[in-house]
């Protein structure tokens, strides 16, 4: 069964510094997708970045990059040059493409606090 | 519509009462998902619709929970005889398609319904 693990309940970072949010996953499906979402206090889920299991390069989207280490089954999110507006909950999620394609399975999340 | 719309945004109900939560997905999105998020927790999958059928109901926590979707559009999640442990934010998401082999079809989430059972 697919599983996502986020071991950091909370992270602190100073403005303008980089921060890495950890995510490990488990699946027996060789074809899968990994997602990161941001959830600010308003509650909306904001899509940040996607990595496919067969993608050769790590995904990047502006200040967000995904450190994808397939052999270790990790998909850490790196936020460069943190901003105060980055303070939020961050969720890692996975979708299996051949078996559980119907749903995203989420980790428990990491709360990021950016200080001035 | 432009986004996924959920109503009501907030619902307070007495224990034992039934509630209906509504999700209006993005026009043309054939796949629709319901999730539940308890306070401080991650998102828990409840049910998935492809068109009007629900091939995956595995996440519904008990037979008090049911959902339907009509016309391949609006979905209603019904909770009967609500209990205090049902208090949570119920999120709906829709996507354009959900077929094996699809890659980054984007999920669009609604703002959720915050349910409080007193």
PDB file of C-alpha atoms in Angstrom:
ATOM      1  CA  UNK A   1       0.000   0.000   0.000  1.00  0.00           C
ATOM      2  CA  UNK A   2       1.142   3.497  -0.735  1.00  0.00           C
ATOM      3  CA  UNK A   3       2.395   5.517   2.206  1.00  0.00           C
ATOM      4  CA  UNK A   4       3.858   8.967   2.722  1.00  0.00           C
ATOM      5  CA  UNK A   5       5.952   9.912   5.752  1.00  0.00           C
ATOM      6  CA  UNK A   6       6.808  13.430   6.855  1.00  0.00           C
ATOM      7  CA  UNK A   7       8.915  13.270  10.006  1.00  0.00           C
ATOM      8  CA  UNK A   8       9.192  16.988  10.734  1.00  0.00           C
ATOM      9  CA  UNK A   9       6.092  18.290  12.518  1.00  0.00           C
ATOM     10  CA  UNK A  10       7.543  21.808  12.535  1.00  0.00           C
ATOM     11  CA  UNK A  11      10.408  23.712  10.955  1.00  0.00           C
ATOM     12  CA  UNK A  12      11.760  27.197  11.566  1.00  0.00           C
ATOM     13  CA  UNK A  13      13.744  29.260   9.095  1.00  0.00           C
ATOM     14  CA  UNK A  14      14.859  32.842   8.854  1.00  0.00           C
ATOM     15  CA  UNK A  15      13.742  34.996   6.001  1.00  0.00           C
ATOM     16  CA  UNK A  16      15.932  34.706   2.886  1.00  0.00           C
ATOM     17  CA  UNK A  17      17.413  31.385   3.966  1.00  0.00           C
ATOM     18  CA  UNK A  18      16.768  28.036   2.296  1.00  0.00           C
ATOM     19  CA  UNK A  19      14.868  25.227   3.991  1.00  0.00           C
ATOM     20  CA  UNK A  20      14.370  21.548   3.204  1.00  0.00           C
ATOM     21  CA  UNK A  21      11.165  19.721   4.107  1.00  0.00           C
ATOM     22  CA  UNK A  22      11.537  15.964   4.224  1.00  0.00           C
ATOM     23  CA  UNK A  23       9.280  13.391   2.604  1.00  0.00           C
ATOM     24  CA  UNK A  24       9.738   9.669   2.183  1.00  0.00           C
ATOM     25  CA  UNK A  25       7.337   7.343   0.473  1.00  0.00           C
ATOM     26  CA  UNK A  26       6.612   3.691  -0.011  1.00  0.00           C
ATOM     27  CA  UNK A  27       5.018   2.040  -3.004  1.00  0.00           C
ATOM     28  CA  UNK A  28       5.275  -1.140  -5.018  1.00  0.00           C
ATOM     29  CA  UNK A  29       4.033   0.561  -8.168  1.00  0.00           C
ATOM     30  CA  UNK A  30       6.969   1.517 -10.428  1.00  0.00           C
ATOM     31  CA  UNK A  31       4.905   4.316 -11.917  1.00  0.00           C
ATOM     32  CA  UNK A  32       3.864   7.071  -9.535  1.00  0.00           C
ATOM     33  CA  UNK A  33       3.706  10.817  -9.059  1.00  0.00           C
ATOM     34  CA  UNK A  34       4.785  12.919  -6.128  1.00  0.00           C
ATOM     35  CA  UNK A  35       3.214  16.245  -5.209  1.00  0.00           C
ATOM     36  CA  UNK A  36       3.822  19.026  -2.725  1.00  0.00           C
ATOM     37  CA  UNK A  37       1.013  21.258  -1.519  1.00  0.00           C
ATOM     38  CA  UNK A  38       1.018  24.362   0.642  1.00  0.00           C
ATOM     39  CA  UNK A  39      -1.845  25.037   3.024  1.00  0.00           C
ATOM     40  CA  UNK A  40      -1.848  28.514   4.571  1.00  0.00           C
ATOM     41  CA  UNK A  41      -3.991  29.364   7.563  1.00  0.00           C
ATOM     42  CA  UNK A  42      -6.855  30.173   5.202  1.00  0.00           C
ATOM     43  CA  UNK A  43      -7.140  26.433   4.551  1.00  0.00           C
ATOM     44  CA  UNK A  44      -6.855  26.316   0.776  1.00  0.00           C
ATOM     45  CA  UNK A  45      -4.608  23.691  -0.784  1.00  0.00           C
ATOM     46  CA  UNK A  46      -2.100  25.258  -3.172  1.00  0.00           C
ATOM     47  CA  UNK A  47      -0.231  23.015  -5.604  1.00  0.00           C
ATOM     48  CA  UNK A  48       3.509  23.715  -5.598  1.00  0.00           C
ATOM     49  CA  UNK A  49       5.417  21.112  -7.563  1.00  0.00           C
ATOM     50  CA  UNK A  50       5.163  17.668  -9.166  1.00  0.00           C
ATOM     51  CA  UNK A  51       7.698  14.891  -9.829  1.00  0.00           C
ATOM     52  CA  UNK A  52       6.982  11.811 -11.903  1.00  0.00           C
ATOM     53  CA  UNK A  53       8.768   8.580 -11.062  1.00  0.00           C
ATOM     54  CA  UNK A  54      10.262   8.355 -14.539  1.00  0.00           C
ATOM     55  CA  UNK A  55      11.317  11.973 -14.746  1.00  0.00           C
ATOM     56  CA  UNK A  56      15.046  12.164 -15.296  1.00  0.00           C
ATOM     57  CA  UNK A  57      15.553  15.557 -13.736  1.00  0.00           C
ATOM     58  CA  UNK A  58      14.464  17.017 -10.438  1.00  0.00           C
ATOM     59  CA  UNK A  59      11.436  19.257 -10.748  1.00  0.00           C
ATOM     60  CA  UNK A  60      11.774  22.980 -10.195  1.00  0.00           C
ATOM     61  CA  UNK A  61       9.162  25.717  -9.986  1.00  0.00           C
ATOM     62  CA  UNK A  62      10.513  29.136  -9.182  1.00  0.00           C
ATOM     63  CA  UNK A  63      11.828  29.063  -5.599  1.00  0.00           C
ATOM     64  CA  UNK A  64      10.647  25.471  -5.144  1.00  0.00           C
ATOM     65  CA  UNK A  65      12.682  22.455  -6.115  1.00  0.00           C
ATOM     66  CA  UNK A  66      12.181  18.797  -5.424  1.00  0.00           C
ATOM     67  CA  UNK A  67      15.195  16.734  -4.376  1.00  0.00           C
ATOM     68  CA  UNK A  68      14.102  13.378  -5.792  1.00  0.00           C
ATOM     69  CA  UNK A  69      16.170  10.383  -4.699  1.00  0.00           C
ATOM     70  CA  UNK A  70      14.395   7.402  -6.157  1.00  0.00           C
ATOM     71  CA  UNK A  71      16.578   4.691  -4.651  1.00  0.00           C
ATOM     72  CA  UNK A  72      16.044   6.151  -1.191  1.00  0.00           C
ATOM     73  CA  UNK A  73      12.360   6.792  -1.906  1.00  0.00           C
ATOM     74  CA  UNK A  74      12.618  10.380  -0.818  1.00  0.00           C
ATOM     75  CA  UNK A  75      11.157  13.532  -2.348  1.00  0.00           C
ATOM     76  CA  UNK A  76      12.264  16.462  -0.248  1.00  0.00           C
ATOM     77  CA  UNK A  77      11.005  19.964  -0.979  1.00  0.00           C
ATOM     78  CA  UNK A  78      13.596  22.725  -1.025  1.00  0.00           C
ATOM     79  CA  UNK A  79      12.422  26.309  -0.669  1.00  0.00           C
ATOM     80  CA  UNK A  80      15.100  28.834  -1.513  1.00  0.00           C
ATOM     81  CA  UNK A  81      15.153  32.427  -0.254  1.00  0.00           C
ATOM     82  CA  UNK A  82      12.305  31.934   2.224  1.00  0.00           C
ATOM     83  CA  UNK A  83       9.701  34.652   2.522  1.00  0.00           C
ATOM     84  CA  UNK A  84       7.343  35.489   5.384  1.00  0.00           C
ATOM     85  CA  UNK A  85       4.469  34.377   3.169  1.00  0.00           C
ATOM     86  CA  UNK A  86       5.910  30.879   3.041  1.00  0.00           C
ATOM     87  CA  UNK A  87       4.738  30.284   6.612  1.00  0.00           C
ATOM     88  CA  UNK A  88       2.157  27.506   6.228  1.00  0.00           C
ATOM     89  CA  UNK A  89       1.567  23.766   6.417  1.00  0.00           C
ATOM     90  CA  UNK A  90       3.267  21.767   3.700  1.00  0.00           C
ATOM     91  CA  UNK A  91       2.003  18.374   2.585  1.00  0.00           C
ATOM     92  CA  UNK A  92       3.735  15.755   0.500  1.00  0.00           C
ATOM     93  CA  UNK A  93       1.435  13.454  -1.456  1.00  0.00           C
ATOM     94  CA  UNK A  94       1.698  10.511  -3.833  1.00  0.00           C
ATOM     95  CA  UNK A  95      -0.474   8.952  -6.464  1.00  0.00           C
ATOM     96  CA  UNK A  96       0.162   5.497  -7.857  1.00  0.00           C
ATOM     97  CA  UNK A  97      -0.480   5.443 -11.577  1.00  0.00           C
ATOM     98  CA  UNK A  98      -1.188   1.757 -12.161  1.00  0.00           C
ATOM     99  CA  UNK A  99      -2.929   0.689  -8.989  1.00  0.00           C
ATOM    100  CA  UNK A 100      -4.227   3.524  -6.808  1.00  0.00           C
ATOM    101  CA  UNK A 101      -4.575   6.046  -9.565  1.00  0.00           C
ATOM    102  CA  UNK A 102      -7.774   7.291  -8.136  1.00  0.00           C
ATOM    103  CA  UNK A 103      -6.433   9.167  -5.159  1.00  0.00           C
ATOM    104  CA  UNK A 104      -3.677  11.224  -3.661  1.00  0.00           C
ATOM    105  CA  UNK A 105      -2.346   9.888  -0.385  1.00  0.00           C
ATOM    106  CA  UNK A 106      -1.033  12.608   1.900  1.00  0.00           C
ATOM    107  CA  UNK A 107       1.563  12.770   4.635  1.00  0.00           C
ATOM    108  CA  UNK A 108       0.817  14.355   7.997  1.00  0.00           C
ATOM    109  CA  UNK A 109       2.428  17.621   7.007  1.00  0.00           C
ATOM    110  CA  UNK A 110       5.151  19.963   8.208  1.00  0.00           C
ATOM    111  CA  UNK A 111       4.396  23.373   9.660  1.00  0.00           C
ATOM    112  CA  UNK A 112       6.926  25.922   8.419  1.00  0.00           C
ATOM    113  CA  UNK A 113       7.435  29.188  10.244  1.00  0.00           C
ATOM    114  CA  UNK A 114       9.505  31.890   8.593  1.00  0.00           C
ATOM    115  CA  UNK A 115      10.837  34.557  10.924  1.00  0.00           C
ATOM    116  CA  UNK A 116      12.048  38.048   9.979  1.00  0.00           C
TER     117      UNK A 116
ATOM    118  CA  UNK B   1     -17.159  27.830 -12.545  1.00  0.00           C
ATOM    119  CA  UNK B   2     -13.650  29.140 -12.176  1.00  0.00           C
ATOM    120  CA  UNK B   3     -12.832  27.000  -9.171  1.00  0.00           C
ATOM    121  CA  UNK B   4     -14.150  24.212  -6.985  1.00  0.00           C
ATOM    122  CA  UNK B   5     -16.976  25.561  -4.869  1.00  0.00           C
ATOM    123  CA  UNK B   6     -17.998  24.019  -1.562  1.00  0.00           C
ATOM    124  CA  UNK B   7     -20.961  24.869   0.608  1.00  0.00           C
ATOM    125  CA  UNK B   8     -21.584  25.633   3.314  1.00  0.00           C
ATOM    126  CA  UNK B   9     -18.209  26.997   4.344  1.00  0.00           C
ATOM    127  CA  UNK B  10     -19.061  26.384   7.981  1.00  0.00           C
ATOM    128  CA  UNK B  11     -21.607  24.077   9.562  1.00  0.00           C
ATOM    129  CA  UNK B  12     -22.406  23.606  13.223  1.00  0.00           C
ATOM    130  CA  UNK B  13     -24.755  20.735  13.986  1.00  0.00           C
ATOM    131  CA  UNK B  14     -26.013  18.877  16.981  1.00  0.00           C
ATOM    132  CA  UNK B  15     -24.878  15.343  17.623  1.00  0.00           C
ATOM    133  CA  UNK B  16     -27.238  12.879  16.001  1.00  0.00           C
ATOM    134  CA  UNK B  17     -28.397  15.167  13.220  1.00  0.00           C
ATOM    135  CA  UNK B  18     -27.771  14.534   9.515  1.00  0.00           C
ATOM    136  CA  UNK B  19     -25.725  16.938   7.409  1.00  0.00           C
ATOM    137  CA  UNK B  20     -25.180  17.405   3.685  1.00  0.00           C
ATOM    138  CA  UNK B  21     -22.045  18.930   2.261  1.00  0.00           C
ATOM    139  CA  UNK B  22     -21.970  20.100  -1.319  1.00  0.00           C
ATOM    140  CA  UNK B  23     -19.174  20.249  -3.876  1.00  0.00           C
ATOM    141  CA  UNK B  24     -19.459  21.947  -7.246  1.00  0.00           C
ATOM    142  CA  UNK B  25     -16.369  20.984  -9.290  1.00  0.00           C
ATOM    143  CA  UNK B  26     -14.731  22.808 -12.141  1.00  0.00           C
ATOM    144  CA  UNK B  27     -16.862  22.486 -15.260  1.00  0.00           C
ATOM    145  CA  UNK B  28     -15.687  19.556 -17.356  1.00  0.00           C
ATOM    146  CA  UNK B  29     -13.713  17.866 -14.594  1.00  0.00           C
ATOM    147  CA  UNK B  30     -14.775  14.239 -14.659  1.00  0.00           C
ATOM    148  CA  UNK B  31     -12.985  13.103 -11.506  1.00  0.00           C
ATOM    149  CA  UNK B  32     -14.037  14.293  -8.066  1.00  0.00           C
ATOM    150  CA  UNK B  33     -12.542  13.442  -4.671  1.00  0.00           C
ATOM    151  CA  UNK B  34     -13.632  13.978  -1.081  1.00  0.00           C
ATOM    152  CA  UNK B  35     -11.091  14.270   1.714  1.00  0.00           C
ATOM    153  CA  UNK B  36     -11.389  14.873   5.435  1.00  0.00           C
ATOM    154  CA  UNK B  37      -8.875  16.874   7.464  1.00  0.00           C
ATOM    155  CA  UNK B  38      -9.098  16.702  11.223  1.00  0.00           C
ATOM    156  CA  UNK B  39      -7.509  19.461  13.282  1.00  0.00           C
ATOM    157  CA  UNK B  40      -3.745  19.476  12.801  1.00  0.00           C
ATOM    158  CA  UNK B  41      -3.821  16.354  10.662  1.00  0.00           C
ATOM    159  CA  UNK B  42      -3.182  15.470   7.062  1.00  0.00           C
ATOM    160  CA  UNK B  43      -5.829  14.794   4.460  1.00  0.00           C
ATOM    161  CA  UNK B  44      -7.683  11.513   4.708  1.00  0.00           C
ATOM    162  CA  UNK B  45      -9.159  10.143   1.485  1.00  0.00           C
ATOM    163  CA  UNK B  46     -12.873   9.386   1.640  1.00  0.00           C
ATOM    164  CA  UNK B  47     -14.273   8.663  -1.826  1.00  0.00           C
ATOM    165  CA  UNK B  48     -13.565   9.142  -5.505  1.00  0.00           C
ATOM    166  CA  UNK B  49     -15.990   9.669  -8.384  1.00  0.00           C
ATOM    167  CA  UNK B  50     -15.319   9.174 -12.051  1.00  0.00           C
ATOM    168  CA  UNK B  51     -18.345  10.665 -13.726  1.00  0.00           C
ATOM    169  CA  UNK B  52     -21.325   9.598 -11.631  1.00  0.00           C
ATOM    170  CA  UNK B  53     -19.865   6.326 -10.450  1.00  0.00           C
ATOM    171  CA  UNK B  54     -17.713   5.804  -7.383  1.00  0.00           C
ATOM    172  CA  UNK B  55     -15.080   3.146  -8.103  1.00  0.00           C
ATOM    173  CA  UNK B  56     -13.288   3.823  -4.833  1.00  0.00           C
ATOM    174  CA  UNK B  57     -15.262   4.230  -1.614  1.00  0.00           C
ATOM    175  CA  UNK B  58     -12.560   2.688   0.504  1.00  0.00           C
ATOM    176  CA  UNK B  59     -12.030   5.737   2.674  1.00  0.00           C
ATOM    177  CA  UNK B  60     -15.561   6.178   3.974  1.00  0.00           C
ATOM    178  CA  UNK B  61     -15.132   5.646   7.738  1.00  0.00           C
ATOM    179  CA  UNK B  62     -18.541   4.095   8.434  1.00  0.00           C
ATOM    180  CA  UNK B  63     -21.923   3.405   6.868  1.00  0.00           C
ATOM    181  CA  UNK B  64     -23.102   6.743   8.249  1.00  0.00           C
ATOM    182  CA  UNK B  65     -21.142   8.342   5.425  1.00  0.00           C
ATOM    183  CA  UNK B  66     -22.417   8.317   1.861  1.00  0.00           C
ATOM    184  CA  UNK B  67     -21.907  10.384  -1.251  1.00  0.00           C
ATOM    185  CA  UNK B  68     -23.480  10.793  -4.622  1.00  0.00           C
ATOM    186  CA  UNK B  69     -22.782  12.684  -7.770  1.00  0.00           C
ATOM    187  CA  UNK B  70     -25.365  13.602 -10.349  1.00  0.00           C
ATOM    188  CA  UNK B  71     -24.986  14.725 -13.932  1.00  0.00           C
ATOM    189  CA  UNK B  72     -21.241  14.232 -13.675  1.00  0.00           C
ATOM    190  CA  UNK B  73     -21.082  17.492 -11.803  1.00  0.00           C
ATOM    191  CA  UNK B  74     -22.246  18.383  -8.300  1.00  0.00           C
ATOM    192  CA  UNK B  75     -21.503  15.961  -5.491  1.00  0.00           C
ATOM    193  CA  UNK B  76     -23.101  15.702  -2.084  1.00  0.00           C
ATOM    194  CA  UNK B  77     -21.464  14.086   0.940  1.00  0.00           C
ATOM    195  CA  UNK B  78     -24.010  13.061   3.555  1.00  0.00           C
ATOM    196  CA  UNK B  79     -23.200  12.213   7.141  1.00  0.00           C
ATOM    197  CA  UNK B  80     -26.044  10.623   9.080  1.00  0.00           C
ATOM    198  CA  UNK B  81     -26.396  10.675  12.856  1.00  0.00           C
ATOM    199  CA  UNK B  82     -23.338  12.879  13.246  1.00  0.00           C
ATOM    200  CA  UNK B  83     -20.878  12.207  16.039  1.00  0.00           C
ATOM    201  CA  UNK B  84     -18.367  14.551  17.631  1.00  0.00           C
ATOM    202  CA  UNK B  85     -15.501  12.685  15.978  1.00  0.00           C
ATOM    203  CA  UNK B  86     -16.946  13.722  12.611  1.00  0.00           C
ATOM    204  CA  UNK B  87     -15.862  17.303  13.334  1.00  0.00           C
ATOM    205  CA  UNK B  88     -13.307  18.211  10.677  1.00  0.00           C
ATOM    206  CA  UNK B  89     -12.786  20.150   7.485  1.00  0.00           C
ATOM    207  CA  UNK B  90     -14.185  18.309   4.478  1.00  0.00           C
ATOM    208  CA  UNK B  91     -12.327  19.103   1.279  1.00  0.00           C
ATOM    209  CA  UNK B  92     -13.380  18.403  -2.265  1.00  0.00           C
ATOM    210  CA  UNK B  93     -11.053  18.274  -5.262  1.00  0.00           C
ATOM    211  CA  UNK B  94     -11.637  17.793  -8.960  1.00  0.00           C
ATOM    212  CA  UNK B  95      -9.465  16.921 -11.927  1.00  0.00           C
ATOM    213  CA  UNK B  96      -9.881  16.811 -15.676  1.00  0.00           C
ATOM    214  CA  UNK B  97      -9.435  13.070 -15.960  1.00  0.00           C
ATOM    215  CA  UNK B  98      -8.187  10.150 -13.944  1.00  0.00           C
ATOM    216  CA  UNK B  99      -7.038   7.286 -16.137  1.00  0.00           C
ATOM    217  CA  UNK B 100      -4.184   4.832 -15.615  1.00  0.00           C
ATOM    218  CA  UNK B 101      -0.949   6.249 -16.895  1.00  0.00           C
ATOM    219  CA  UNK B 102      -2.009   9.857 -16.490  1.00  0.00           C
ATOM    220  CA  UNK B 103       0.673  11.981 -14.988  1.00  0.00           C
ATOM    221  CA  UNK B 104       0.368  15.428 -13.598  1.00  0.00           C
ATOM    222  CA  UNK B 105      -3.313  16.058 -14.031  1.00  0.00           C
ATOM    223  CA  UNK B 106      -3.795  18.896 -11.641  1.00  0.00           C
ATOM    224  CA  UNK B 107      -6.023  18.533  -8.611  1.00  0.00           C
ATOM    225  CA  UNK B 108      -7.965  21.683  -7.786  1.00  0.00           C
ATOM    226  CA  UNK B 109      -9.211  21.859  -4.224  1.00  0.00           C
ATOM    227  CA  UNK B 110     -12.155  23.753  -2.848  1.00  0.00           C
ATOM    228  CA  UNK B 111     -11.905  25.848   0.306  1.00  0.00           C
ATOM    229  CA  UNK B 112     -13.613  23.162   2.346  1.00  0.00           C
ATOM    230  CA  UNK B 113     -16.525  22.890   4.734  1.00  0.00           C
ATOM    231  CA  UNK B 114     -15.674  23.153   8.405  1.00  0.00           C
ATOM    232  CA  UNK B 115     -18.035  20.842  10.254  1.00  0.00           C
ATOM    233  CA  UNK B 116     -18.451  21.142  14.001  1.00  0.00           C
ATOM    234  CA  UNK B 117     -20.604  18.619  15.840  1.00  0.00           C
ATOM    235  CA  UNK B 118     -21.674  19.787  19.292  1.00  0.00           C
TER     236      UNK B 118
END
